[in-house]
Short mmCIF file of C-alpha atoms in Angstrom, two decimals:
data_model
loop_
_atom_site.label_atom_id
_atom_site.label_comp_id
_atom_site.label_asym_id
_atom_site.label_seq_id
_atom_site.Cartn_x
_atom_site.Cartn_y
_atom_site.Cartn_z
CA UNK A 1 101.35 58.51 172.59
CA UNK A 2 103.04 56.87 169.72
CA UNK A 3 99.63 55.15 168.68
CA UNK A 4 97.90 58.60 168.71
CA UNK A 5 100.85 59.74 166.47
CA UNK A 6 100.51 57.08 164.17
CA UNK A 7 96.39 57.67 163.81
CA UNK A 8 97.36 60.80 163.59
CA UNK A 9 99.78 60.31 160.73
CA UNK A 10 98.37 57.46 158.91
CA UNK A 11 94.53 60.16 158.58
CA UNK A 12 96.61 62.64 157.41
CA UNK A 13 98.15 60.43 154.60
CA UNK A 14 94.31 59.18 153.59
CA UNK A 15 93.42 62.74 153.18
CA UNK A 16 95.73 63.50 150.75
CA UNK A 17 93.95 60.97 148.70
CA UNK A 18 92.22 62.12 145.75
CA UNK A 19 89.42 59.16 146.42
CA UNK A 20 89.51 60.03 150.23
CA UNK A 21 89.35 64.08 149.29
CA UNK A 22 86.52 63.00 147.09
CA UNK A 23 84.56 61.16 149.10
CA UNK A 24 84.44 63.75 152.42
CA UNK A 25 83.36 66.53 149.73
CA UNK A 26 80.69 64.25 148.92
CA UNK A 27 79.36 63.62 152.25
CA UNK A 28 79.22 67.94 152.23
CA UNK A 29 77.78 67.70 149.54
CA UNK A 30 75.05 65.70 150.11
CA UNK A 31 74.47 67.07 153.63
CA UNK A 32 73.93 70.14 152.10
CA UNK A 33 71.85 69.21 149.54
CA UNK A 34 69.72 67.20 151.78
CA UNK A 35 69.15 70.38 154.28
CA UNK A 36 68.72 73.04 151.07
CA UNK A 37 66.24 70.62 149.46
CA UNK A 38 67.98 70.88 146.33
CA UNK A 39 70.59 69.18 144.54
CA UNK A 40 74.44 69.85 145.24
CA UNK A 41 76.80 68.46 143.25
CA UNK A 42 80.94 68.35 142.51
CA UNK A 43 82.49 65.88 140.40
CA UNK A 44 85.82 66.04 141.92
CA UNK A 45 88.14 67.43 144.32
CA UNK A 46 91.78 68.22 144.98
CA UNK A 47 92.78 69.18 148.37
CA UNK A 48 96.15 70.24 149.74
CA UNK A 49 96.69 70.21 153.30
CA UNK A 50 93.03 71.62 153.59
CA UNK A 51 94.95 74.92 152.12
CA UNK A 52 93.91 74.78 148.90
CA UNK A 53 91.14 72.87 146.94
CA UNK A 54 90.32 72.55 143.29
CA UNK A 55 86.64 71.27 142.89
CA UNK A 56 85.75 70.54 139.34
CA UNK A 57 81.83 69.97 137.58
CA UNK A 58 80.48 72.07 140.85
CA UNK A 59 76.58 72.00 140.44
CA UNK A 60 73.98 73.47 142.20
CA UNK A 61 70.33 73.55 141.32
CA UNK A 62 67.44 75.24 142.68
CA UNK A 63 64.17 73.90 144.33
CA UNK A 64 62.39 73.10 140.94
CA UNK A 65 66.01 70.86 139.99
CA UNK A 66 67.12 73.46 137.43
CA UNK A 67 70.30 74.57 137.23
CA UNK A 68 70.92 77.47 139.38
CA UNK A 69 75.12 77.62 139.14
CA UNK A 70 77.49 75.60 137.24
CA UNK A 71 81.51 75.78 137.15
CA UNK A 72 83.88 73.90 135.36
CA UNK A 73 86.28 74.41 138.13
CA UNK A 74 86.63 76.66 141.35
CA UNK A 75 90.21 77.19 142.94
CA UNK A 76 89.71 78.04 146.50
CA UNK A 77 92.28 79.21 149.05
CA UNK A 78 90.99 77.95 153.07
CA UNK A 79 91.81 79.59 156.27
CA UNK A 80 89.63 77.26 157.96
CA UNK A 81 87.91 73.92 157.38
CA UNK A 82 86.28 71.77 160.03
CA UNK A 83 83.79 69.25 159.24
CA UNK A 84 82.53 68.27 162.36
CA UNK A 85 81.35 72.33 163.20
CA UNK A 86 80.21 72.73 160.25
CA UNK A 87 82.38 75.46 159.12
CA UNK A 88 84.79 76.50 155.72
CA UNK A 89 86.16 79.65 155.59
CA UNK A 90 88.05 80.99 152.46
CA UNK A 91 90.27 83.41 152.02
CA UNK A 92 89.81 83.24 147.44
CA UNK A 93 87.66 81.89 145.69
CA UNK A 94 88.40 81.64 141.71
CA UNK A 95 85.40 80.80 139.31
CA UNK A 96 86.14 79.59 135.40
CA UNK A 97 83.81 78.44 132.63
CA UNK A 98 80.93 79.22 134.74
CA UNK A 99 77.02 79.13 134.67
CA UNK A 100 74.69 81.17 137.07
CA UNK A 101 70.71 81.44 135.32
CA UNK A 102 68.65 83.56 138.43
CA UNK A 103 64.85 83.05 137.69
CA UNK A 104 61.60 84.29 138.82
CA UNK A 105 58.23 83.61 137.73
CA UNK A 106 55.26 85.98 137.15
CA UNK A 107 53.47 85.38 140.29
CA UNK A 108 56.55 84.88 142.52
CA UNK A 109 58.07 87.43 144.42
CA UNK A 110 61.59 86.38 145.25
CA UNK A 111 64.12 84.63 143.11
CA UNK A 112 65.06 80.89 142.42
CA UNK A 113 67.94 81.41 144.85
CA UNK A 114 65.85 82.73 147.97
CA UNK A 115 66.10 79.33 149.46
CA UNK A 116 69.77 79.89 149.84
CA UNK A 117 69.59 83.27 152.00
CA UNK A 118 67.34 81.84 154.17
CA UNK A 119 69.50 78.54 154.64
CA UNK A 120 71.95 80.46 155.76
CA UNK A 121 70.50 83.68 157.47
CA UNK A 122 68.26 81.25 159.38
CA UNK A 123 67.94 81.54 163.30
CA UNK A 124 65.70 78.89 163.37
CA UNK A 125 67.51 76.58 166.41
CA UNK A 126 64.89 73.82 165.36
CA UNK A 127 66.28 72.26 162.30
CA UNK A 128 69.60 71.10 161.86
CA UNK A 129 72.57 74.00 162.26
CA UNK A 130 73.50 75.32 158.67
CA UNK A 131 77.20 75.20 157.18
CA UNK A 132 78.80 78.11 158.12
CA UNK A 133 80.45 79.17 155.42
CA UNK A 134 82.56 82.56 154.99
CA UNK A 135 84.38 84.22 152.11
CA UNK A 136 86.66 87.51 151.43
CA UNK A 137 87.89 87.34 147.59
CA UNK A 138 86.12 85.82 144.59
CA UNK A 139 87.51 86.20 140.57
CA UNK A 140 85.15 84.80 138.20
CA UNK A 141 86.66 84.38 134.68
CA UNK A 142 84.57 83.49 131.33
CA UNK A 143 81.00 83.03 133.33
CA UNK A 144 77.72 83.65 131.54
CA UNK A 145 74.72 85.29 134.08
CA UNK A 146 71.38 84.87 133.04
CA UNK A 147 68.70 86.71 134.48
CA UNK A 148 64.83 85.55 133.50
CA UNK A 149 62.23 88.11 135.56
CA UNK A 150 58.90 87.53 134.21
CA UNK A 151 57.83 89.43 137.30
CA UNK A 152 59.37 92.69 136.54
CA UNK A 153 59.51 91.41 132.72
CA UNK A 154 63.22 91.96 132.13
CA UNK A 155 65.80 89.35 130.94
CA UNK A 156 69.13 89.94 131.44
CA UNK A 157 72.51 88.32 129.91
CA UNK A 158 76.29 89.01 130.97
CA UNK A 159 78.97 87.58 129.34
CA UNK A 160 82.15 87.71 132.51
CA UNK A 161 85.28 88.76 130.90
CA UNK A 162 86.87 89.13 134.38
CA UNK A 163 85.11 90.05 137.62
CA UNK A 164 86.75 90.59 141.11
CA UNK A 165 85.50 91.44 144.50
CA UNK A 166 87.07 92.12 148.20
CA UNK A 167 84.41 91.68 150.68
CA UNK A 168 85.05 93.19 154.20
CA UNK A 169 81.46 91.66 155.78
CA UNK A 170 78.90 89.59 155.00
CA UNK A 171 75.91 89.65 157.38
CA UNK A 172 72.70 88.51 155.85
CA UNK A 173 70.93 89.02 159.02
CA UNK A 174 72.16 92.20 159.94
CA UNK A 175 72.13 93.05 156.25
CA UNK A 176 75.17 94.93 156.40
CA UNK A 177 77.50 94.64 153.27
CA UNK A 178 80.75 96.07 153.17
CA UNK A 179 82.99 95.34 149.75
CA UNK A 180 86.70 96.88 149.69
CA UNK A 181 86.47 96.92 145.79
CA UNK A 182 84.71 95.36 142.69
CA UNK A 183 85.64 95.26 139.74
CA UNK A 184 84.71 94.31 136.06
CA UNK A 185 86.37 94.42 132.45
CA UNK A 186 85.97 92.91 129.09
CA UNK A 187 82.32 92.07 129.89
CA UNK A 188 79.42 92.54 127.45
CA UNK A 189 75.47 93.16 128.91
CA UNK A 190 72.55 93.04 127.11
CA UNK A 191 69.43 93.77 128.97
CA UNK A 192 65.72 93.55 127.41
CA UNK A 193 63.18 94.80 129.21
CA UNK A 194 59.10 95.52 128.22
CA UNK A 195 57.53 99.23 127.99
CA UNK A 196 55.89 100.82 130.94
CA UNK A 197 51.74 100.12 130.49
CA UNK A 198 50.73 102.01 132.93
CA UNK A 199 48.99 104.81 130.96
CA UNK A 200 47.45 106.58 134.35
CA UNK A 201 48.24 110.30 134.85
CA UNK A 202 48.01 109.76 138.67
CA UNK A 203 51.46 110.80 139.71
CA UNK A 204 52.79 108.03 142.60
CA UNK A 205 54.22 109.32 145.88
CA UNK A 206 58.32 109.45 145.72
CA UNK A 207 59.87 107.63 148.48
CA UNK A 208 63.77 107.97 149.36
CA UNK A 209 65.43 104.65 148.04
CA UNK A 210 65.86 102.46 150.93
CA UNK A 211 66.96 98.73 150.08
CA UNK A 212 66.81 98.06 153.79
CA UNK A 213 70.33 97.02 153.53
CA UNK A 214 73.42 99.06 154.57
CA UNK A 215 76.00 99.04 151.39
CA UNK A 216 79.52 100.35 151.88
CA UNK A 217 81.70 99.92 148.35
CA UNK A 218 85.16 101.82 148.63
CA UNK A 219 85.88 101.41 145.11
CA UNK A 220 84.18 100.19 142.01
CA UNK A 221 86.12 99.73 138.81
CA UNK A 222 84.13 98.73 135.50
CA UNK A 223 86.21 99.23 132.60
CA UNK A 224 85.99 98.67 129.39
CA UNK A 225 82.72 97.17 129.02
CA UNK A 226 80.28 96.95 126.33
CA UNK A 227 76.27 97.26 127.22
CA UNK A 228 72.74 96.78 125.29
CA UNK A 229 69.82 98.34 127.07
CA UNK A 230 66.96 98.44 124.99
CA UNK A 231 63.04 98.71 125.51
CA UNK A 232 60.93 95.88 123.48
CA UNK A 233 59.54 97.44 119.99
CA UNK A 234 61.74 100.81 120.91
CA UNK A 235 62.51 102.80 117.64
CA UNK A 236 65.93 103.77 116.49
CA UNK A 237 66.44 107.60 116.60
CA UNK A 238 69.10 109.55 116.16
CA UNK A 239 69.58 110.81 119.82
CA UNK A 240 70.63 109.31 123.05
CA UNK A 241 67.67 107.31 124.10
CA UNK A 242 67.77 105.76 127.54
CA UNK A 243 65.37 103.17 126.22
CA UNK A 244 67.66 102.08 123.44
CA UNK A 245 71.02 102.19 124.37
CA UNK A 246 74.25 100.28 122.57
CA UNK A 247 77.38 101.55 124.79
CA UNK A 248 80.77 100.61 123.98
CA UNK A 249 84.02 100.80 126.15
CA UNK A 250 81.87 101.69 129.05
CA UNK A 251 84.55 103.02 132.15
CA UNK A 252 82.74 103.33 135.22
CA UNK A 253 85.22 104.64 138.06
CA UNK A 254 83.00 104.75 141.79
CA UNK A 255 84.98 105.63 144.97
CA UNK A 256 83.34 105.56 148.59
CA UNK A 257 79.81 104.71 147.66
CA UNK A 258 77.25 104.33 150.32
CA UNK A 259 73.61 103.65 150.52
CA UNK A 260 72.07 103.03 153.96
CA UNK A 261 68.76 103.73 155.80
CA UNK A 262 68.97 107.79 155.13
CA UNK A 263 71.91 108.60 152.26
CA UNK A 264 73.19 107.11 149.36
CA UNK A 265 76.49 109.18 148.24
CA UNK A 266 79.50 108.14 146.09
CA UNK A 267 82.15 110.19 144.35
CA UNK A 268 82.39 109.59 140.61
CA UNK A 269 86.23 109.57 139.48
CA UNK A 270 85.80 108.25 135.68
CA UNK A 271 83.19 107.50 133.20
CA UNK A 272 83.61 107.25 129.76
CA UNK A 273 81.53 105.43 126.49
CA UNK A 274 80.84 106.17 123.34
CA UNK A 275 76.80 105.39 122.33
CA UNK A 276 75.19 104.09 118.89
CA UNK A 277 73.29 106.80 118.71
CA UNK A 278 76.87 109.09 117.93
CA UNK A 279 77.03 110.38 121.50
CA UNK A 280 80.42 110.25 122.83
CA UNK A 281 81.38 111.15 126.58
CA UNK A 282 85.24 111.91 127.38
CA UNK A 283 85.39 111.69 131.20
CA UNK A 284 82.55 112.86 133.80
CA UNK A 285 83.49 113.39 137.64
CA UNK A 286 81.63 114.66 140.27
CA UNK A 287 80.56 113.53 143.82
CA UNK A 288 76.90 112.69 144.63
CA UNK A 289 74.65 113.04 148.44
CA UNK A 290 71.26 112.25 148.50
CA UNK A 291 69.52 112.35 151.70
CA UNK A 292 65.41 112.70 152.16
CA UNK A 293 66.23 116.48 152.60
CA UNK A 294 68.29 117.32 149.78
CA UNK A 295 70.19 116.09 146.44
CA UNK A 296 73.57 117.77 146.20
CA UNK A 297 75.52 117.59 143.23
CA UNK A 298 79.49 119.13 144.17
CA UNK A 299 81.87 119.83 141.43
CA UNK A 300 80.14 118.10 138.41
CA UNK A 301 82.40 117.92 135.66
CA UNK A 302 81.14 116.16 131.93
CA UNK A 303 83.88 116.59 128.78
CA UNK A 304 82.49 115.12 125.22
CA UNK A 305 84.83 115.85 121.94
CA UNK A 306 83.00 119.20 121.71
CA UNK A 307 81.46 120.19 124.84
CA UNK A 308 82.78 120.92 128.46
CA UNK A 309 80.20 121.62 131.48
CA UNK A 310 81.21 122.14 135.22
CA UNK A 311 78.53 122.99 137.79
CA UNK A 312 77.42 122.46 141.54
CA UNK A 313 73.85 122.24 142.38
CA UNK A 314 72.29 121.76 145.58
CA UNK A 315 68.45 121.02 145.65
CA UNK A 316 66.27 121.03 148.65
CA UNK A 317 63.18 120.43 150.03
CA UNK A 318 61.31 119.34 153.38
CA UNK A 319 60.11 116.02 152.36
CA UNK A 320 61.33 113.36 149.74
CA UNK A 321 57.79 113.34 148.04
CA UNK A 322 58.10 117.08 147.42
CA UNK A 323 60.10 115.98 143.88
CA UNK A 324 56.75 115.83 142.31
CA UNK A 325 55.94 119.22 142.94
CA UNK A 326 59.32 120.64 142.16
CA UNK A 327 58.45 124.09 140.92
CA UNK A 328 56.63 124.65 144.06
CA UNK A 329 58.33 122.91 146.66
CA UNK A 330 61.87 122.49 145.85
CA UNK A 331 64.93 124.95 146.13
CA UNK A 332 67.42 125.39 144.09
CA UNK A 333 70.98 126.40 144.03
CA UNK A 334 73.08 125.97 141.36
CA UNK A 335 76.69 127.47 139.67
CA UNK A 336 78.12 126.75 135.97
CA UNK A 337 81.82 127.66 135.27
CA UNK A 338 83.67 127.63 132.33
CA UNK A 339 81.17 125.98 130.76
CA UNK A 340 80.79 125.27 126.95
CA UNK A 341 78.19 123.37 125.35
CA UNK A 342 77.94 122.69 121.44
CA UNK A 343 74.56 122.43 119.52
CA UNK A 344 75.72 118.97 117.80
CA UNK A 345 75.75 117.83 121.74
CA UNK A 346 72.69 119.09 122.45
CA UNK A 347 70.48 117.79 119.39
CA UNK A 348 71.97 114.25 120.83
CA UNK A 349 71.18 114.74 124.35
CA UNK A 350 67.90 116.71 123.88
CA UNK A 351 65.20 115.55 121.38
CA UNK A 352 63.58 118.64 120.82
CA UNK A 353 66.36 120.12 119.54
CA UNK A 354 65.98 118.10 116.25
CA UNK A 355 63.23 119.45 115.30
CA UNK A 356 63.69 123.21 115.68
CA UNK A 357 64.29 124.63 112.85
CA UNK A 358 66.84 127.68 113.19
CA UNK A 359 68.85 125.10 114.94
CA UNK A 360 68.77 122.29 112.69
CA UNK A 361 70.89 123.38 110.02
CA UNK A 362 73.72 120.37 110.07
#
């Protein structure tokens, strides 16, 4: 007995080794890196009582050997960590000074990280049994996100201020993700993206969104934000223009979204950003329900410095497709009350406005 206590004791003291902690996050790492087919890598680690760890230069690259995610250092709270099953489970995981560049070529249908799902959504019993590896909180702080799509030609950048997300569940084989809250602030977007060539005058049958995935978010909270949305060669005008957007203090305030196999709902509790173009929005509420039978817009509420609109709409229809032939095969209901809308607004909001002349007239 006293032996055992003394192994016991005398592994417990080598553990708390930096060189020791160092060298079993190694042999992770290279296990993993060896079953993803791509390289893994962290510079150094800090554990505490396999509590807490602090891994700094964590690298991992995809299958071509670029660099898929970098951090400078991760701080991770542990509820569980067993080497021998194969398991870590964290409770936090904090991100600084990060890197993530997502990538997809022309021809290619999924993205550079693909290989990743599948490691770990695999059921294959044949190869060698994946890390399981769980999570519930992750803060990212100062990250840049680059996102190159030559497929769908878009590139995207985000600049992190600070990012934060509670996840209930996690199952990439069930495809079921459920997220207490997200949240972003002090983050800055800019998203290119090419014009539409398709010149056809075929209309293309409308399908009801389905991701395949069933997405529960109780609250999303993006605030303060700054975003660039703009269409390649787009012209400047003096309107809102979805194609050229340059938002700032963007406040995005979601509660109970969901989007499963036959709704996607959420009730909008703040939004608020002021455009390039002069357009300025105050606060718009509402809730949303869109099912393959109807779109149903309840107590819609939009406030600029001028203008206040409130109105409930209900539209319906037998089929989801029937949205192309909306004169003729959709019904409407809708209310407005105490509704005001101001010409300045409108000449923003609607192009056409700009050019008629009675109207035009400052």
């Amino acid at each position: 007995m006293l032996s055992l206590f003394l192994l016991f004791l005398l592994c417990y003291t080598l553990v708390q080794l930096p060189p020791v902690q160092t060298f079993l996050v190694h042999k992770i790492t290279n296990s993993l890196s060896k079953s993803l087919g791509a390289p893994v890598k962290i510079e150094s680690v800090r554990l505490k009582f396999f509590k807490t760890a602090t891994l700094d230069g964590v690298l991992i690259g995809d299958q071509s050997n670029d660099t898929l995610f970098y951090a400078k250092e991760i701080d991770a709270n542990l509820s569980l960590f067993s080497f021998l099953d194969k398991e870590i489970y964290f409770d936090e995981i904090t991100l600084s000074s990060g890197q993530i560049h997502l990538t997809r070529a022309k021809d290619e249908q999924d993205f550079n990280y693909q290989y990743i799902v599948d490691y770990f959504s695999s059921g294959d019993s044949s190869s060698a049994s994946p890390w399981n590896i769980d999570l519930r909180k992750i803060r990212i702080y100062d990250t840049h996100v680059a996102i190159t799509d030559q497929h769908s030609d878009q590139d995207i950048h985000l600049d992190i201020g600070i990012f934060s997300t509670y996840l209930n569940k996690l199952d990439l084989n069930e495809k079921v993700l459920d997220i207490e809250q997200i949240g972003l602030g002090d983050s800055y977007l800019v998203a290119y993206t090419e014009a539409n060539q398709d010149t056809s005058t075929q209309s293309t049958a409308i399908s009801f969104p389905n991701s395949g995935w069933s997405i529960r978010i109780k609250q999303i909270r993006l605030d303060e934000n700054d975003l660039v949305y703009q269409t390649r060669g787009v012209t400047t005008r003096p309107y809102l223009n979805t194609s050229d957007l340059d938002v700032k203090g963007l406040s995005l305030f979601v509660d109970d979204f969901i989007w499963a196999k036959d709704i996607l709902s959420a009730q909008l509790t703040q939004t608020s950003f002021a455009d390039h173009s002069g357009f300025s929005l105050d606060q718009m509420t509402g809730s949303l329900e869109i099912t393959p039978e109807h779109i149903y817009i309840n107590d819609f509420n939009l406030t600029t410095p001028k203008s206040h609109l409130q109105n409930t709409t209900d539209l319906t229809f037998k089929q989801f497709d029937d949205l192309r032939f909306f004169a003729d095969s959709v019904k409407i209901k809708t209310s407005f009350q105490q509704s005001e809308v101001d010409l300045a607004d409108l000449k923003l909001l609607i192009p056409d406005f700009q050019e008629t002349p009675y109207l035009n007239t400052g």
